[in-house]
Short mmCIF file of C-alpha atoms in Angstrom, two decimals:
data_model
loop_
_atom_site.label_atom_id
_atom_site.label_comp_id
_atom_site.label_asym_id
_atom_site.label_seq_id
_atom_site.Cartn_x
_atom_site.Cartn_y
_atom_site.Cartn_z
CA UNK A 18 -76.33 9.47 30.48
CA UNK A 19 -78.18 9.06 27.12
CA UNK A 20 -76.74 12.08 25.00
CA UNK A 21 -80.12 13.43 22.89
CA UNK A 22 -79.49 15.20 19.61
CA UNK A 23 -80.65 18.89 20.55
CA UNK A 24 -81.23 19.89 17.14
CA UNK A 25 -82.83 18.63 14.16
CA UNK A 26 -82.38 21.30 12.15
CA UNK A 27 -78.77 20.83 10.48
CA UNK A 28 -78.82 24.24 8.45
CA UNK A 29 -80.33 27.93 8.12
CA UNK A 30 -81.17 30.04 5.52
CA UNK A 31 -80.06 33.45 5.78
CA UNK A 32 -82.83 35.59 3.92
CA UNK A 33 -80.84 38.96 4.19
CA UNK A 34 -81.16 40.91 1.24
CA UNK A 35 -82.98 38.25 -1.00
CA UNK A 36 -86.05 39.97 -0.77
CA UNK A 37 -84.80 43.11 -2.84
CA UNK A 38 -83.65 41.12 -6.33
CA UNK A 39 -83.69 43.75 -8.86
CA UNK A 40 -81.15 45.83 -6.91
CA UNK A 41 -78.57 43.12 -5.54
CA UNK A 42 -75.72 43.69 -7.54
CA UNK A 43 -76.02 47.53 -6.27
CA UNK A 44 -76.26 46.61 -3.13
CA UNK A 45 -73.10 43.75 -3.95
CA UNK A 46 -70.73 47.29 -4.75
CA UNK A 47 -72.08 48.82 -2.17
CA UNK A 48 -71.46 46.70 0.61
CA UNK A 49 -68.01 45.40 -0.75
CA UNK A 50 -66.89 49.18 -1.36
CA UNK A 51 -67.70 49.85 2.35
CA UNK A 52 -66.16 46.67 3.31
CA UNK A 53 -63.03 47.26 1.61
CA UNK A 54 -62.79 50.98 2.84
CA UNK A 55 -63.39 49.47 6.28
CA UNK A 56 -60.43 47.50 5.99
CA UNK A 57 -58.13 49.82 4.35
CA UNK A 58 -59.11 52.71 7.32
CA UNK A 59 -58.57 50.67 10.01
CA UNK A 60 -55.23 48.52 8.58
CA UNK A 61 -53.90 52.23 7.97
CA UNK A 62 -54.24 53.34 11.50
CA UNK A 63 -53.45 49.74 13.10
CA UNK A 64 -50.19 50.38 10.49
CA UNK A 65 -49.62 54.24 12.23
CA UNK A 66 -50.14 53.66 15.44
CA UNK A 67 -47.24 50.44 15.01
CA UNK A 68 -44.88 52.13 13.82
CA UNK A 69 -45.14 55.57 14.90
CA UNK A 70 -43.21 56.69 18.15
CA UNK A 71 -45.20 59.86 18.21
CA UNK A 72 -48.12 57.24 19.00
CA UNK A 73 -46.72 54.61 21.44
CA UNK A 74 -48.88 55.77 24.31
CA UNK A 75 -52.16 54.33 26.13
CA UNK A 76 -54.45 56.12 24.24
CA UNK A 77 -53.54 54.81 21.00
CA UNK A 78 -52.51 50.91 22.13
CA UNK A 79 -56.16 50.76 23.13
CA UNK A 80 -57.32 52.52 19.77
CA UNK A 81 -55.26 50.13 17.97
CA UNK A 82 -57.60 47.54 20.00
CA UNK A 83 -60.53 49.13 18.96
CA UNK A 84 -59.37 48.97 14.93
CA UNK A 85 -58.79 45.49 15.63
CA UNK A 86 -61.96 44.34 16.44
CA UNK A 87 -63.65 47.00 13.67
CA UNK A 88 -61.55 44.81 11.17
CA UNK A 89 -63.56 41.78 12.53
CA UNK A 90 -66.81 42.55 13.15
CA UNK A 91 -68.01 43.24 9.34
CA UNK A 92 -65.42 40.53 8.38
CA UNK A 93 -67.43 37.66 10.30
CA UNK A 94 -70.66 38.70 8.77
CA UNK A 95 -70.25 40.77 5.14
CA UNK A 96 -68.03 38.12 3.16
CA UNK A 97 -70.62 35.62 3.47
CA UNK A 98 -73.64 38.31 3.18
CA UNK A 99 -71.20 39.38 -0.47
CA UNK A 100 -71.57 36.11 -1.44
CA UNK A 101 -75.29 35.54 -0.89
CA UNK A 102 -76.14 38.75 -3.06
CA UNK A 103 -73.64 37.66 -5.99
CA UNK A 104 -74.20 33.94 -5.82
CA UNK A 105 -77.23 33.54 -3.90
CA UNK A 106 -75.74 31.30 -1.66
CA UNK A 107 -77.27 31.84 1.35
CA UNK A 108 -77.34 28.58 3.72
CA UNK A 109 -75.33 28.30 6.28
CA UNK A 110 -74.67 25.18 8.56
CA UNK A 111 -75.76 25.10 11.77
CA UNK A 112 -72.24 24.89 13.61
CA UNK A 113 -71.35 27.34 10.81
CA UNK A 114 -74.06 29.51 12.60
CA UNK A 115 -73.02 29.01 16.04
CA UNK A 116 -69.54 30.20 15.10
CA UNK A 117 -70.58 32.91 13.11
CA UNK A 118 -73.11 34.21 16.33
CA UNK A 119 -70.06 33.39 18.58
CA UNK A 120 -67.46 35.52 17.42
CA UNK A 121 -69.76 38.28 16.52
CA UNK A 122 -71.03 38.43 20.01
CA UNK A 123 -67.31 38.05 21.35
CA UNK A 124 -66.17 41.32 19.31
CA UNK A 125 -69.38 43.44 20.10
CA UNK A 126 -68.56 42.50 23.85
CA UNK A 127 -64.96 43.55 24.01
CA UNK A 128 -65.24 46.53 22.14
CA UNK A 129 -68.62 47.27 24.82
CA UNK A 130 -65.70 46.64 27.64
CA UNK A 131 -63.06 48.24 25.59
CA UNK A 132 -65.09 51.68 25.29
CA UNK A 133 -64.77 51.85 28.99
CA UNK A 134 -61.34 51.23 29.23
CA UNK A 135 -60.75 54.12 27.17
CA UNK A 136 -63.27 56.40 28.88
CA UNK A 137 -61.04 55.57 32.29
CA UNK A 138 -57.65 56.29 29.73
CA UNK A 139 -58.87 59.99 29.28
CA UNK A 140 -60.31 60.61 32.67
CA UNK A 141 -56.44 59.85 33.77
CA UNK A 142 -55.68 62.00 30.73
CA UNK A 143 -57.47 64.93 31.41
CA UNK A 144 -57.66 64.63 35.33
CA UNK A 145 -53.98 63.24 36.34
CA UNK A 146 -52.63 64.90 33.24
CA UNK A 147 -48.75 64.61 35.38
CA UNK A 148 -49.32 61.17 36.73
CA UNK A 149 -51.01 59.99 33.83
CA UNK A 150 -48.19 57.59 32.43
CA UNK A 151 -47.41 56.36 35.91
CA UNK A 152 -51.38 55.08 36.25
CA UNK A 153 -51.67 53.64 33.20
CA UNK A 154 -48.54 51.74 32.70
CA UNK A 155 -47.62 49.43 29.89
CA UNK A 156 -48.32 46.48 32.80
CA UNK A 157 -51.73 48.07 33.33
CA UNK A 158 -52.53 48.58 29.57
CA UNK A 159 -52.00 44.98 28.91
CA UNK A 160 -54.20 43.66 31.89
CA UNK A 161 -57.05 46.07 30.80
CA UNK A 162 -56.95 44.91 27.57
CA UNK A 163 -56.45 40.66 27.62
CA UNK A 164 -59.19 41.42 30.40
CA UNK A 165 -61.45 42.91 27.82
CA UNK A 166 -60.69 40.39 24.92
CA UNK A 167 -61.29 37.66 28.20
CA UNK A 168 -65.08 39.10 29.50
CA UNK A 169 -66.16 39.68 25.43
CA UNK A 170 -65.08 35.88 24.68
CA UNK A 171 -66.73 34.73 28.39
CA UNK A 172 -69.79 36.75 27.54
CA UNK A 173 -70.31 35.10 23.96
CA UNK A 174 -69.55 31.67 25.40
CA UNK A 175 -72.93 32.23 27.97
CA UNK A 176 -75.04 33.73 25.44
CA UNK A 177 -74.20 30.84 22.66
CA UNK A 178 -74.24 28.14 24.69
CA UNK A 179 -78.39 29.76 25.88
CA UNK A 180 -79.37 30.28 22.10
CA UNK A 181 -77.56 27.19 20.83
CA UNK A 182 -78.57 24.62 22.67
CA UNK A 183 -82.45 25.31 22.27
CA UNK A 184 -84.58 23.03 20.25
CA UNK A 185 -84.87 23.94 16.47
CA UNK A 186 -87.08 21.71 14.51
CA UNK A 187 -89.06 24.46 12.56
CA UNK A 188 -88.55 27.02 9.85
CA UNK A 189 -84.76 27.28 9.36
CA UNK A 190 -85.20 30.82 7.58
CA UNK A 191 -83.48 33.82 9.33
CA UNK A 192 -84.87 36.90 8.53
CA UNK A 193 -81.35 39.01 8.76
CA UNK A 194 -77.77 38.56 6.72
CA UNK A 195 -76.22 37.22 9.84
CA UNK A 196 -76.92 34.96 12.53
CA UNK A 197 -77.69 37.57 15.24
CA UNK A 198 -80.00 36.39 18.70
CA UNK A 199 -83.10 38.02 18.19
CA UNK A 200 -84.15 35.98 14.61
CA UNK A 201 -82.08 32.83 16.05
CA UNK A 202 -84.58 32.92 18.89
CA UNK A 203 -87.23 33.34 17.05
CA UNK A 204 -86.99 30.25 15.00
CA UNK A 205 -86.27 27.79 18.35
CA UNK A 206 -89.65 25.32 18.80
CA UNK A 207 -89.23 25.26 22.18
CA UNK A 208 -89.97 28.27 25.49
CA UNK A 209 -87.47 30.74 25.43
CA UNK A 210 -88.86 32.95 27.70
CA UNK A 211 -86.19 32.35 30.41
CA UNK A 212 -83.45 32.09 28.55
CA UNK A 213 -84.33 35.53 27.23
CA UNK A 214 -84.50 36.74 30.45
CA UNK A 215 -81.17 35.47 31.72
CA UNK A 216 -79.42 36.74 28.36
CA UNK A 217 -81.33 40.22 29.01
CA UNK A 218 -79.97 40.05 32.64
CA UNK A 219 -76.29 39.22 31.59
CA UNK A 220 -76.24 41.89 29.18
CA UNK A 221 -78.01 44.68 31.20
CA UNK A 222 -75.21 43.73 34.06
CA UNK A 223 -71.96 43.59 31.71
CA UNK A 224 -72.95 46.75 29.48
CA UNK A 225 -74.58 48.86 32.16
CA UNK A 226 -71.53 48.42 34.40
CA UNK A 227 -69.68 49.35 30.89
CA UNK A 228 -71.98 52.33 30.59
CA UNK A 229 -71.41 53.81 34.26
CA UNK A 230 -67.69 53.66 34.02
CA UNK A 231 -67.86 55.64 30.74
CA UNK A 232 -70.63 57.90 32.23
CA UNK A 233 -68.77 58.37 35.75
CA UNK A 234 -65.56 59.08 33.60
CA UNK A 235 -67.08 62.00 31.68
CA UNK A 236 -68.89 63.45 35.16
CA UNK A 237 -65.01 63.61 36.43
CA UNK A 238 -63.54 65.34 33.64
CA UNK A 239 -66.66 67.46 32.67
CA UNK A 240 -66.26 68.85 36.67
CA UNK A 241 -62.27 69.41 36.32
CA UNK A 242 -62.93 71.55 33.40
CA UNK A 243 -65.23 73.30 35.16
CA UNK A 244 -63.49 73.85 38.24
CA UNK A 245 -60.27 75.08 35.96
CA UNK A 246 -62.39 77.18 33.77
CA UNK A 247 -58.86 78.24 32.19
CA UNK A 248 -58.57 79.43 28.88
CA UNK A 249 -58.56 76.99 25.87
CA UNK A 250 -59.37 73.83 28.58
CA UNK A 251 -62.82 73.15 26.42
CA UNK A 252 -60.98 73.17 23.10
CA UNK A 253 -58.03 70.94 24.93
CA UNK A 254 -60.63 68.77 26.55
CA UNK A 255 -62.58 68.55 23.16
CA UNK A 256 -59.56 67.16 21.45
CA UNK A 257 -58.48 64.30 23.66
CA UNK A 258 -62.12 62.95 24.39
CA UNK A 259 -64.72 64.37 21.84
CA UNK A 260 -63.77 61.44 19.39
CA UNK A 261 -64.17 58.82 22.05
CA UNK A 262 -67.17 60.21 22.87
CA UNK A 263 -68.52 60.40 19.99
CA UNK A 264 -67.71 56.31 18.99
CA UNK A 265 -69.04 55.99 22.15
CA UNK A 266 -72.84 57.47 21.19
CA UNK A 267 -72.57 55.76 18.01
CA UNK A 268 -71.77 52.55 18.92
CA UNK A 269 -74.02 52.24 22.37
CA UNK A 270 -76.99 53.47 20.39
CA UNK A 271 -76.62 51.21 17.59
CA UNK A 272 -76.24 47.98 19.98
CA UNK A 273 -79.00 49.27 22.34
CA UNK A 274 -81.32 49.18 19.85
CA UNK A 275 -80.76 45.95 18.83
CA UNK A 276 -80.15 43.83 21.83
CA UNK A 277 -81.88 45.47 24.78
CA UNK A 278 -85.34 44.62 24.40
CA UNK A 279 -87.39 41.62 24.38
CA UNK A 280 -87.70 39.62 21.36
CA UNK A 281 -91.55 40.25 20.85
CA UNK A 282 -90.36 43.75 19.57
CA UNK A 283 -88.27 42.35 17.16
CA UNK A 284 -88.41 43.90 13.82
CA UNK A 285 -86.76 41.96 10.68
CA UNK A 286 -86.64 45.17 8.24
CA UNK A 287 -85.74 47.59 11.19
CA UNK A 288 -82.79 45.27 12.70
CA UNK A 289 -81.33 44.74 9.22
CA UNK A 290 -81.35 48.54 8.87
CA UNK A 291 -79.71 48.69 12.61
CA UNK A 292 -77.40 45.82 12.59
CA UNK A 293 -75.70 47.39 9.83
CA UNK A 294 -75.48 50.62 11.24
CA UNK A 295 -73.37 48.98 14.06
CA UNK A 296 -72.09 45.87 12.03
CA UNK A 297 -70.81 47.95 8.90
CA UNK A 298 -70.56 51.43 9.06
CA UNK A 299 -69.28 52.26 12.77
CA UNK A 300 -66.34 50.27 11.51
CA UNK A 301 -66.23 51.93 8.82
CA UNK A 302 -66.26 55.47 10.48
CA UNK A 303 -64.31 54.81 13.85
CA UNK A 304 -61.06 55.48 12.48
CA UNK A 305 -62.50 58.79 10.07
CA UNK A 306 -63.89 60.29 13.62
CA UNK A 307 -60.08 59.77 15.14
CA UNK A 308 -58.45 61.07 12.07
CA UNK A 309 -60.40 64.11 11.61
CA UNK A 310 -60.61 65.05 15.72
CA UNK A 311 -56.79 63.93 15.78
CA UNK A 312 -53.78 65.93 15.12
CA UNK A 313 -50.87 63.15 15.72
CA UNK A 314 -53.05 60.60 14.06
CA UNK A 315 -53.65 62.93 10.88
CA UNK A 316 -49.50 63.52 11.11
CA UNK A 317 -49.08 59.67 11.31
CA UNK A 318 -51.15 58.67 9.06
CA UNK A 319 -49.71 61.78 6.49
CA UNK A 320 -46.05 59.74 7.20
CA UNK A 321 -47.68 56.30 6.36
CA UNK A 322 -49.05 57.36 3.19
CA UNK A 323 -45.71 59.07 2.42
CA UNK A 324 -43.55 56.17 2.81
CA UNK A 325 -46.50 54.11 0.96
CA UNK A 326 -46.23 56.06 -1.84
CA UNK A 327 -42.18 56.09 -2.16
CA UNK A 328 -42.39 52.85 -2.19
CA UNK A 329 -44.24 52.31 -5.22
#
């Protein structure tokens, strides 16, 4: 078989932020100050949640998952965003791309999977309250999670392997600080009407089964609160699942916005506005919603800066 080179394009152009000059450095301080304070918050609670008995339990193995992948989603896109705002380097190679696009797609996957896995955690939680360490083992907590690093990285793998292997022989100028599908598709000289379709398919499969478990778990343990109706049960139920919930909203509507929807309605100034709602700033306030809505994690993460600050 005669291989064909499916690409003639051998780099992009990630346009970004260029297009506001007179206020990049700003927006270089702003973006690094987030991105630092995203990695300090989540390191911090990855740190607690280690070596804290009070927090070896389900609940916090899988947020310790979710702080994981909030350390690498901005870290795939905002060093090389930094440096295109300081330096104005803003090419990128095209296998540089396709790396870039898989990994980002791989974390916004697993923590799409992960959400549910954590929505079934505090069902157990709240619902099997006595059995709720004999469901979710330590066996079980490991499956759920290597199976929700496995169907993020198998999900990226499809949807790179539909953008990537299009024909680009065009403009090479992406209209967002990232390579994200929407202005990858757009740039592709050849149909992509049914790969769009397959990749809206996949996605409205994968996060809407995502989106029921979540939804079913919060119909269980909204109807055992009310069928207890016992003093303090809303203020108890509050406390184990109104943070989840609310990363939930935050994240789902974020993503939503960007990826479920045909690319005709794609906006460059609106996505870059979105993208970093989800790409920057969920990271950023996942572990400030579990701190503040958190008792033990506010007492481990009290203990951590203690023994931080002793040291020094």
């Amino acid at each position: 078989m005669q291989r064909v080179n499916i690409s003639t394009v051998s780099e992009f152009v990630l346009v970004g932020l260029s297009d506001a000059p007179k206020i990049r450095l700003l927006l270089f301080i702003l973006f690094l100050l987030i991105y630092l304070a995203t990695l300090a918050g989540n390191i911090t609670l990855l740190i607690a949640i280690s070596t804290d008995s009070h927090l070896h339990s389900p609940m916090y193995f899988f947020l310790g998952n979710l702080s994981l992948l909030d350390i690498l989603c901005p870290t795939i896109t905002v060093p090389k965003m930094l440096g295109a705002l300081l330096l104005e380097n803003r090419e990128i190679s095209f296998f540089g791309c396709l790396f870039q696009h898989f990994s980002l797609i791989a974390v916004v996957g697993t923590e799409i999977f992960l959400l549910a896995v954590m929505a079934y955690d505090r069902y157990v939680a709240v619902c099997h309250p006595l059995r709720y360490l004999s469901i979710v083992s330590t066996k079980l907590c490991a499956r759920l999670a290597v199976g929700t690093w496995a169907a993020g990285l198998l999900n990226s793998l499809l949807h790179t392997s539909l953008i990537f292997t299009l024909i680009f022989c065009g403009p090479n100028k992406i209209q967002q600080y990232y390579c994200d599908i929407p202005p990858v598709l757009a740039l592709s000289c050849s149909s992509t009407h049914s790969r769009e379709l397959v990749i809206l398919a996949v996605a409205g499969v994968l996060g809407s089964s995502a989106c029921v478990v979540t939804l079913v778990s919060y119909i269980y343990i909204l109807l055992e609160i009310l069928s207890k109706n016992s003093p303090g049960i809303w203020q108890k139920a509050f406390s184990t699942c109104g943070s989840h919930l609310t990363v939930v909203c935050l994240f789902y509507g974020t993503t939503i916005c960007t990826y479920v929807r045909p690319s005709s309605t794609y906006s460059p100034h609106l996505d870059r506005v979105v993208s970093m709602l989800y790409g920057m700033l969920t990271p950023l306030l996942n572990p400030i919603i579990y701190s503040l809505r958190n008792k033990e994690v506010k007492c481990a993460l009290k203990r951590v800066i203690s023994q931080v600050r002793s040291a020094l």
